[in-house]
Coordinates of C-alpha atoms and ligand atoms in Angstrom, one line a residue:
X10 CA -62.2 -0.1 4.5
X11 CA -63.8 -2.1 1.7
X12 CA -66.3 -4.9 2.4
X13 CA -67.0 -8.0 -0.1
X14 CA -69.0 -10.8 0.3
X15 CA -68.7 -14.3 -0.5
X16 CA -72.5 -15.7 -1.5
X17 CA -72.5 -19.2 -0.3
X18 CA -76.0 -19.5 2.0
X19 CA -74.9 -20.4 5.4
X20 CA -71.5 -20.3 4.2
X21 CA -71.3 -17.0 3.4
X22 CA -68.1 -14.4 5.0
X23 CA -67.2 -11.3 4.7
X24 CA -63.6 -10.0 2.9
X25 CA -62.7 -6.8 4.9
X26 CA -59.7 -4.5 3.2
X27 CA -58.1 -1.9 4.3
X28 CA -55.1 -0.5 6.0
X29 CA -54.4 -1.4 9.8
X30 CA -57.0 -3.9 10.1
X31 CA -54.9 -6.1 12.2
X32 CA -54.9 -2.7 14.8
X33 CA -57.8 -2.3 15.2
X34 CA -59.8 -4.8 18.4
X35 CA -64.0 -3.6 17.0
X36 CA -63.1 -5.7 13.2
X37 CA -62.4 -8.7 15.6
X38 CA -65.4 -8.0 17.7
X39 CA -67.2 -7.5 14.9
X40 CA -66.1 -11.1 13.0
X41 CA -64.5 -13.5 15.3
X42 CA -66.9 -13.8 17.3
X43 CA -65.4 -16.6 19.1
X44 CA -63.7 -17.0 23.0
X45 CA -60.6 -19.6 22.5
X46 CA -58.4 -18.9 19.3
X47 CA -55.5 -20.3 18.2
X48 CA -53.2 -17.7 16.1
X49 CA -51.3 -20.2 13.8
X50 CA -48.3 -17.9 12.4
X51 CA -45.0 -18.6 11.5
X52 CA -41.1 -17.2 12.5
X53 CA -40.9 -14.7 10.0
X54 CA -44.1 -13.0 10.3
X55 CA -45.2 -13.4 14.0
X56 CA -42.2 -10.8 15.2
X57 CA -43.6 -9.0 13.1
X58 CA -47.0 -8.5 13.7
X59 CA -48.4 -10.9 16.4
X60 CA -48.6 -8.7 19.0
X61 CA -50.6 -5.9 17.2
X62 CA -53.2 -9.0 16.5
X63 CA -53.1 -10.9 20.3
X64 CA -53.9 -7.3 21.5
X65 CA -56.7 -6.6 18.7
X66 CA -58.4 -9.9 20.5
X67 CA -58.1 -9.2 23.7
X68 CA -59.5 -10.2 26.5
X69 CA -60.2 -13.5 24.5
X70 CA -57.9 -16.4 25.9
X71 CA -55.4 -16.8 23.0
X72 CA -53.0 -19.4 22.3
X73 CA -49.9 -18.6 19.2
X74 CA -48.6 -21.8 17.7
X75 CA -45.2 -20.3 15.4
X76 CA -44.7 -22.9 12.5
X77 CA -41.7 -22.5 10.7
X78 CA -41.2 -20.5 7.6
X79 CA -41.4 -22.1 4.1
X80 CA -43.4 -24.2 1.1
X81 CA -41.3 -26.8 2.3
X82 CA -42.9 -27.3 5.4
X83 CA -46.6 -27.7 4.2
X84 CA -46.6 -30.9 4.7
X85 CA -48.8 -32.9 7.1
X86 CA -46.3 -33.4 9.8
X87 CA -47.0 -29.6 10.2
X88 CA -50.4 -30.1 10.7
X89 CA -50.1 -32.8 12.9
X90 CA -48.0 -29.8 15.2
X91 CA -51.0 -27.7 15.2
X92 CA -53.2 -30.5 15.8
X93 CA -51.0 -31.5 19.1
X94 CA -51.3 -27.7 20.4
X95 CA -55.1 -27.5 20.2
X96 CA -55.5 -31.2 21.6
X97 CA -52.7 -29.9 24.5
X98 CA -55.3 -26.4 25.4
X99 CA -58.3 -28.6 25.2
X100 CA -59.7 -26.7 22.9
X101 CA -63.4 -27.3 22.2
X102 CA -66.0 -27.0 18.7
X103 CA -66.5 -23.8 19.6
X104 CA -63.3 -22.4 19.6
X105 CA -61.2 -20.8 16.3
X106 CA -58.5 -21.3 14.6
X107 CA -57.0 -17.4 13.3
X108 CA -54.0 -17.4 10.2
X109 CA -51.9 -15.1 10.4
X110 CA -49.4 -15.1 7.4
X111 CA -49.3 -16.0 3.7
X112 CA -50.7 -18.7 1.5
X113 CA -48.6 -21.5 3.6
X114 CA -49.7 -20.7 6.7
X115 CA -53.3 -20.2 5.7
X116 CA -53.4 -23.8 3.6
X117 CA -52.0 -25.2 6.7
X118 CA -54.1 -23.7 9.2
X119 CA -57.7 -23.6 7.4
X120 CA -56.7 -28.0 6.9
X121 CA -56.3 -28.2 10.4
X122 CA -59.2 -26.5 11.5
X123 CA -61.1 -28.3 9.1
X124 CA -60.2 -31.6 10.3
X125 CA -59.9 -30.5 14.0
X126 CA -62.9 -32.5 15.7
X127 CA -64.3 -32.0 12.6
X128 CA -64.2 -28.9 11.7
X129 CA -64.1 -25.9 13.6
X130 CA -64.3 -22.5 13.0
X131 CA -61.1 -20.6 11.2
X132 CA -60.4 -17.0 10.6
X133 CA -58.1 -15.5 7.3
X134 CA -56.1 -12.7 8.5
X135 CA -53.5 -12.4 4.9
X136 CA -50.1 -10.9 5.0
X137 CA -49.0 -11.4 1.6
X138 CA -50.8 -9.9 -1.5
X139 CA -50.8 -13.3 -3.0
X140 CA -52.9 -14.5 0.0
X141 CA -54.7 -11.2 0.1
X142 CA -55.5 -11.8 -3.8
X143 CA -56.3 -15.5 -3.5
X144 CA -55.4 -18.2 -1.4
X145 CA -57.5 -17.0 1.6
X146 CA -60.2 -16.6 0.0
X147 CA -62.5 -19.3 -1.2
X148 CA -62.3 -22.5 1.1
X149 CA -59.4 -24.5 -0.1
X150 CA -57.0 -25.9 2.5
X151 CA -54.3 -28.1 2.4
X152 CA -50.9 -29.1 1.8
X153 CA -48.3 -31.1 -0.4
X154 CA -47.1 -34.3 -0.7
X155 CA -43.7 -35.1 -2.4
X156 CA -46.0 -36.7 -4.8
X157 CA -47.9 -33.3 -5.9
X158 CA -48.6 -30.4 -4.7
X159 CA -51.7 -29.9 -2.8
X160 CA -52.8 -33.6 -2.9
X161 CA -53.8 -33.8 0.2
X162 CA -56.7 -31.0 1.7
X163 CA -60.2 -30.3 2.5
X164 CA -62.7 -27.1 1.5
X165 CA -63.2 -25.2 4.6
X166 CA -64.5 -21.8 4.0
X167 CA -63.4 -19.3 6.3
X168 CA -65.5 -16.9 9.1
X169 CA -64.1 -13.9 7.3
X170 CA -61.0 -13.0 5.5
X171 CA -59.3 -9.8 7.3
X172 CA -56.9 -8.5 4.7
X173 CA -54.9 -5.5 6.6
X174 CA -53.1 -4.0 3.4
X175 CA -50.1 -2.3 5.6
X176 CA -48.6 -5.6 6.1
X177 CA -47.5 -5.5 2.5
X178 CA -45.0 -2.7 3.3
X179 CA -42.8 -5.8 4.8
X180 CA -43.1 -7.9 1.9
X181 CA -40.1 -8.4 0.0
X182 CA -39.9 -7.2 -3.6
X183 CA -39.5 -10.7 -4.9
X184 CA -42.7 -11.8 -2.7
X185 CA -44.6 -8.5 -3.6
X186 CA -43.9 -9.8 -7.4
X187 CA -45.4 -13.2 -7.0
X188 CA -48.8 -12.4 -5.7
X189 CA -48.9 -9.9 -9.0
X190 CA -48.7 -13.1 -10.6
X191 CA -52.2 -14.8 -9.3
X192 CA -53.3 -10.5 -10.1
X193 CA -52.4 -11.1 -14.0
X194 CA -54.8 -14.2 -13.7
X195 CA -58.0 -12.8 -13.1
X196 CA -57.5 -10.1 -16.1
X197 CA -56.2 -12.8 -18.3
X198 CA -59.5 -15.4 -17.2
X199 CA -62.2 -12.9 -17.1
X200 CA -61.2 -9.0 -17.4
X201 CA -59.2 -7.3 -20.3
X202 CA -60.1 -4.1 -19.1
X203 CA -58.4 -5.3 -15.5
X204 CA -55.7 -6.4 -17.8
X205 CA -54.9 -3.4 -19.3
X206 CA -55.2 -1.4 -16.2
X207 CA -52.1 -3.7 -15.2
X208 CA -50.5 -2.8 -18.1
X209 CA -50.3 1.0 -17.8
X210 CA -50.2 0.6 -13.3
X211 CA -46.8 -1.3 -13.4
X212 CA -44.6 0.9 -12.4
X213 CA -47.1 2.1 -9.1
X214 CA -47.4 -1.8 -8.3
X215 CA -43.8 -2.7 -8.1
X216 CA -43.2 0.5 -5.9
X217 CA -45.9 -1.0 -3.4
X218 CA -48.6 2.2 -4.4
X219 CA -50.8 1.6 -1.6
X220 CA -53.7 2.8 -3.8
X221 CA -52.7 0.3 -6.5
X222 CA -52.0 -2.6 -4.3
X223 CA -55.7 -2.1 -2.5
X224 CA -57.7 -1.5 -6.1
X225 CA -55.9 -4.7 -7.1
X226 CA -56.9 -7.1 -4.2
X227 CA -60.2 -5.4 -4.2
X228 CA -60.8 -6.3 -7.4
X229 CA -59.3 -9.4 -7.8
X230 CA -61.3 -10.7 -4.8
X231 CA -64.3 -9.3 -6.3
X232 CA -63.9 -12.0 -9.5
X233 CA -62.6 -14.7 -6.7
X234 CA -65.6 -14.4 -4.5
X235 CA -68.1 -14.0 -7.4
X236 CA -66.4 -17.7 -9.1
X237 CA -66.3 -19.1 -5.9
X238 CA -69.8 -18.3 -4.9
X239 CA -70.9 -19.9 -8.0
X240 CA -69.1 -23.1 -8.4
X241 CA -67.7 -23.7 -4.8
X242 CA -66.5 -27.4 -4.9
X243 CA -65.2 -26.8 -8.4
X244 CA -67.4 -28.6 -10.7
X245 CA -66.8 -26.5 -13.4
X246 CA -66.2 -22.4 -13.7
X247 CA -64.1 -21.9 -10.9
X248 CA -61.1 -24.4 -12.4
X249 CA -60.6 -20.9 -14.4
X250 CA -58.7 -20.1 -11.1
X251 CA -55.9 -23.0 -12.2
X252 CA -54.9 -20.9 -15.4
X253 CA -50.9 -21.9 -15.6
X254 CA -51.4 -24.0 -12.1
X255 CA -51.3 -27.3 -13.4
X256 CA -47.7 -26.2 -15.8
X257 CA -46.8 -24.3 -12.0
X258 CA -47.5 -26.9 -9.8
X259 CA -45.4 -29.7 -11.9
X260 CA -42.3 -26.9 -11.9
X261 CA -43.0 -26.1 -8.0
X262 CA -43.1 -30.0 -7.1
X263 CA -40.4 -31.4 -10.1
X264 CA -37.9 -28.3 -8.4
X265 CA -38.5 -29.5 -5.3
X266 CA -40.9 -26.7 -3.3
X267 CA -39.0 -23.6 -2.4
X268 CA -36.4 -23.2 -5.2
X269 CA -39.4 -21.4 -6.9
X270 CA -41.9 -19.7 -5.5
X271 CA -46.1 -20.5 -6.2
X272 CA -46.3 -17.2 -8.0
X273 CA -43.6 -17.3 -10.0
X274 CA -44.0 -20.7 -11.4
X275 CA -48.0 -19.8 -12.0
X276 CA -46.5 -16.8 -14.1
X277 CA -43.9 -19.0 -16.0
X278 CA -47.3 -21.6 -16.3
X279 CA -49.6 -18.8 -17.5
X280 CA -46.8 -18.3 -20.0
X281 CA -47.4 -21.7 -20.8
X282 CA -51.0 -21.9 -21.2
X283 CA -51.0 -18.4 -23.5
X284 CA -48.0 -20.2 -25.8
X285 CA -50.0 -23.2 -26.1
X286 CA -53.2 -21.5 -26.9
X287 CA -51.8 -19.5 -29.5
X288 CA -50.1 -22.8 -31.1
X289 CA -53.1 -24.2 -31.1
X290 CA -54.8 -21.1 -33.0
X291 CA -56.9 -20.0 -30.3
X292 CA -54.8 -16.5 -29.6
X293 CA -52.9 -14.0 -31.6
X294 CA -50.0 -13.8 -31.4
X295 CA -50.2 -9.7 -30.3
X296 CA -52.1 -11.2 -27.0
X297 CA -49.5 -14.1 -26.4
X298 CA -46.9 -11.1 -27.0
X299 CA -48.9 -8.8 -24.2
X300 CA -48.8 -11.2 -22.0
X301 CA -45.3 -12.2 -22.2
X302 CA -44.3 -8.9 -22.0
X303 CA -46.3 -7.6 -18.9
X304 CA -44.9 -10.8 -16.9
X305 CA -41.8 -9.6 -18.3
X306 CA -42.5 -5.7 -16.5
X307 CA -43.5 -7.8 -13.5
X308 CA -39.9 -9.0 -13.7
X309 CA -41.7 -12.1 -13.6
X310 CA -40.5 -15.5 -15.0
X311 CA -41.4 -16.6 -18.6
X312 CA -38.6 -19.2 -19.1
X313 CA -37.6 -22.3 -16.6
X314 CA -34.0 -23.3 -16.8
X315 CA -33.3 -27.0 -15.9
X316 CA -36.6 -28.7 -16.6
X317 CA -37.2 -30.9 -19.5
X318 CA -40.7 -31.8 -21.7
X319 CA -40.6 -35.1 -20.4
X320 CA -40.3 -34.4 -16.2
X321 CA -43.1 -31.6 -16.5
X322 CA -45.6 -33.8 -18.3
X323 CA -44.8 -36.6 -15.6
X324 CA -45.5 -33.9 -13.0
X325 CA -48.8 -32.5 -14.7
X326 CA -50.1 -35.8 -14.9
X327 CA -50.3 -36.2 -11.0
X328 CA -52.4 -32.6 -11.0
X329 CA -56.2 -32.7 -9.5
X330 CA -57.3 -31.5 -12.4
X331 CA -56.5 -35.1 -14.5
X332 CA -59.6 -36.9 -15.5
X333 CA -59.8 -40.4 -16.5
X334 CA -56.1 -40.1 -17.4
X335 CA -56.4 -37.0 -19.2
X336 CA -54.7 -33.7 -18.3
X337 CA -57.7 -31.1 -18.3
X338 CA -55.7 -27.6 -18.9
X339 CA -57.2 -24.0 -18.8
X340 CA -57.1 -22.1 -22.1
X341 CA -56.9 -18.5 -23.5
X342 CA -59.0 -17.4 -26.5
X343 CA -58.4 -13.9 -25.8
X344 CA -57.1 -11.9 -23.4
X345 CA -59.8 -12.0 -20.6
X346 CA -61.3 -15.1 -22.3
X347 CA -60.3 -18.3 -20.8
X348 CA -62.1 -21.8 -20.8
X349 CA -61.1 -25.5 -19.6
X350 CA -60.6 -28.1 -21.6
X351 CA -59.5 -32.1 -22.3
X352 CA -59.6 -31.7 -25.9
X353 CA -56.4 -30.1 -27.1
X354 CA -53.5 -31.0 -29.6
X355 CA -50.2 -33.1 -27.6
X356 CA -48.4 -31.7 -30.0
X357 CA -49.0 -28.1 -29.3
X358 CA -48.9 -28.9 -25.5
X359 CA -45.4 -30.1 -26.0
X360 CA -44.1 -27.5 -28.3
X361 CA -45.3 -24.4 -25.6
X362 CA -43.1 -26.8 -23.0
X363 CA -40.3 -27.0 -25.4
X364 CA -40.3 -22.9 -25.9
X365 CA -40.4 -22.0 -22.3
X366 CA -38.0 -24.7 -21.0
X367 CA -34.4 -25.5 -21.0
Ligands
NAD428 P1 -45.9 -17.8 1.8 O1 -47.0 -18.1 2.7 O2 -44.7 -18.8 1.8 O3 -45.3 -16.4 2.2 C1 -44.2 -15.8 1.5 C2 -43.1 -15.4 2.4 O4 -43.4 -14.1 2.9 C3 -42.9 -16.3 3.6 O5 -41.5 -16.3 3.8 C4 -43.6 -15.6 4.7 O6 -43.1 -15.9 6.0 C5 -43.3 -14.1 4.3 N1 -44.3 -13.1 4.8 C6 -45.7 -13.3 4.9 N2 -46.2 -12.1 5.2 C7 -45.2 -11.2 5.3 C8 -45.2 -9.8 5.6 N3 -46.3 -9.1 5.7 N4 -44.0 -9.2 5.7 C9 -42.8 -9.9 5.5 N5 -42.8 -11.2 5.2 C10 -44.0 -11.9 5.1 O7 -46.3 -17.7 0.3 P2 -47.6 -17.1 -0.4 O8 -47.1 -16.6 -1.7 O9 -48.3 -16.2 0.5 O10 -48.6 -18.4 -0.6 C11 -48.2 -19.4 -1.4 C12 -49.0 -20.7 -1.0 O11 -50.4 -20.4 -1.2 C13 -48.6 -21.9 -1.8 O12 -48.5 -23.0 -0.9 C14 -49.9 -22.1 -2.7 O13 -50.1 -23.4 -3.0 C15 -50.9 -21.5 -1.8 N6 -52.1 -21.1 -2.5 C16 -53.3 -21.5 -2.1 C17 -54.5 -21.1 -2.7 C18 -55.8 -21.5 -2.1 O14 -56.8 -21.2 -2.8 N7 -55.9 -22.1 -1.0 C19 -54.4 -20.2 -3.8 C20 -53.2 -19.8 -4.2 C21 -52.0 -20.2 -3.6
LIG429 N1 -56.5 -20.9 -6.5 C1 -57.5 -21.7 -7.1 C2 -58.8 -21.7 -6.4 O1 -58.9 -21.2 -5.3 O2 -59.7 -22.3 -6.8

């Protein structure tokens, strides 16, 4: 098992990785440390492994709400479920709120705890690599509105992060391939060397190399929890995390939520932000080419059908990240080298949309 930490004073959690986490009762003794827990799962991945974890916690008393499966349903009226089955146990401060599942599940269930009587405690426990890579690490809860995506949410940093890496032999290859997506991030913001590793450890990733998958989310969390712990609230570095999320989120939220999923359209996005970068003579064109053609490998996206210029910008201008009306996007100056920014050419923004869509 690998241990990480994420540095934020009273704050601070532990990342655990390893195979078979989930089976084994002393990691929950260990870090949830807490009598009354609500497992929030949902349909697909609850018959799949919420027994192994109800056991693991034993003899706590332990109450499963199932939510049902889907970007779709991150909406507040799913909250407002899991709010009505801790209200319903009389749960108290004290007790904890445990996510078992992907990035939906964990958004939905680290908001609800956070805004439970307050807050209350929450556990991560990832089952998808792109949870296990990201969204369960670093605080950020919440959900969409048909508005935007993740308008609404609170930070609420988690007791620990419990990332059992045998619950990615279930994952479906397509779901397997969008978590690689948030993976080519933290090499394209930060690590060429990472990067390049990708490059030649395709072909073991796709197959679901255990070894692979665990150096990836070990290292990937390692530049998450090191961003995080220096710019929590993001104030400035850790917005390096939203390379291609502000082009993603306006194709997620302009498509609807589902039709594509959160990886896939950060990899299309990422596609994005590296074509408008090298329009705008930041990055040559061999890097722009790398990069297209590991998402490529991935057998990730790099083109959106259906979408044109105009409904993406409308889309990116309802992002988080717009400041007094301006659309503050993330950058490449070199593989590894990315930086945010307000101060960019329209013209160049528009011409990466007009290569990648349609
Ligand atoms: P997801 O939660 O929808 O999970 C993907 C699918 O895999 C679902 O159908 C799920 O039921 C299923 N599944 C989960 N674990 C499984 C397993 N072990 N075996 C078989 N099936 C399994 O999607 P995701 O990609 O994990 O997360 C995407 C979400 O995360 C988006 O809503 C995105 O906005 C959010 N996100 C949040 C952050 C953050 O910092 N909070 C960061 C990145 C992404
Ligand atoms: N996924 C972006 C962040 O956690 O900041």
């Amino acid at each position: 098992m690998d241990t990480l930490n994420v540095d934020l004073d009273s704050r601070s959690y532990p990342i655990l990785i390893g195979p078979d986490l989930l089976r084994d009762p002393d990691v929950f003794r260990r870090h949830v440390d807490f009598r009354d827990i609500l497992i929030v799962s949902n349909t697909t991945v609850a018959p799949l492994y919420l027994s192994a974890l109800e056991e693991s916690l034993r003899p706590r008393r332990v109450v499963a709400t199932l939510l049902p499966d889907g970007e779709s349903h991150k909406t507040l009226s799913t909250v407002a479920r899991i709010e009505d089955v801790l209200i319903a146990n009389r749960f108290a401060r004290d007790c904890a709120v445990v996510a078992l599942g992907g990035g939906v599940v964990g958004d939905m269930a680290g908001f609800a705890a956070a805004i439970y009587q307050r807050g209350v405690a929450f556990v991560q426990v990832p089952t998808t690599l792109l949870a296990q890579v990201d969204s369960a690490v670093g605080g950020k809860t919440g959900v969409n509105h048909p508005g935007g995506k993740n308008l609404i949410g609170a930070f609420h940093q988690p007791e620990a992060v419990i990332a059992d890496t045998r619950t990615l032999a279930t994952l479906s290859a397509r779901e397997l391939r969008a978590g690689l997506a948030e993976v080519i991030k933290y090499g394209l913001i930060c690590d060429s060397v990472f990067f390049a590793w990708l490059e030649a450890n395709v072909e073991a990733l796709l197959a679901g190399d255990q070894a692979a998958l665990a150096r990836v989310i070990r290292r990937s969390c390692e530049i998450k929890a090191a961003i995080v712990g220096q710019d929590e609230r993001e104030h400035g570095e850790r917005a390096l995390l939203n390379l291609g999320h502000t082009f993603g989120h306006a194709i997620e939220s302009a498509t609807g939520y589902g039709q594509w999923l959160h990886g896939e359209a950060v990899a299309a996005g990422m596609v994005m932000a590296a074509r408008m970068s090298q329009e705008s003579g930041l990055l040559g064109a061999e890097d722009l080419e790398r990069i297209m053609r590991l998402t490529a490998r991935m057998d990730l996206p790099v083109r959106v059908p259906g979408l044109t210029p105009e409904v993406v910008l409308e889309h990116m201008r309802i992002d988080k990240k717009v400041q007094a009306g301006r659309i503050r996007l993330v950058l490449l100056r070199g593989i590894g080298a990315a930086f945010v920014t307000a101060e960019y050419d329209e013209g160049c923004l528009r011409r990466a949309l007009e290569s990648h869509l349609g």
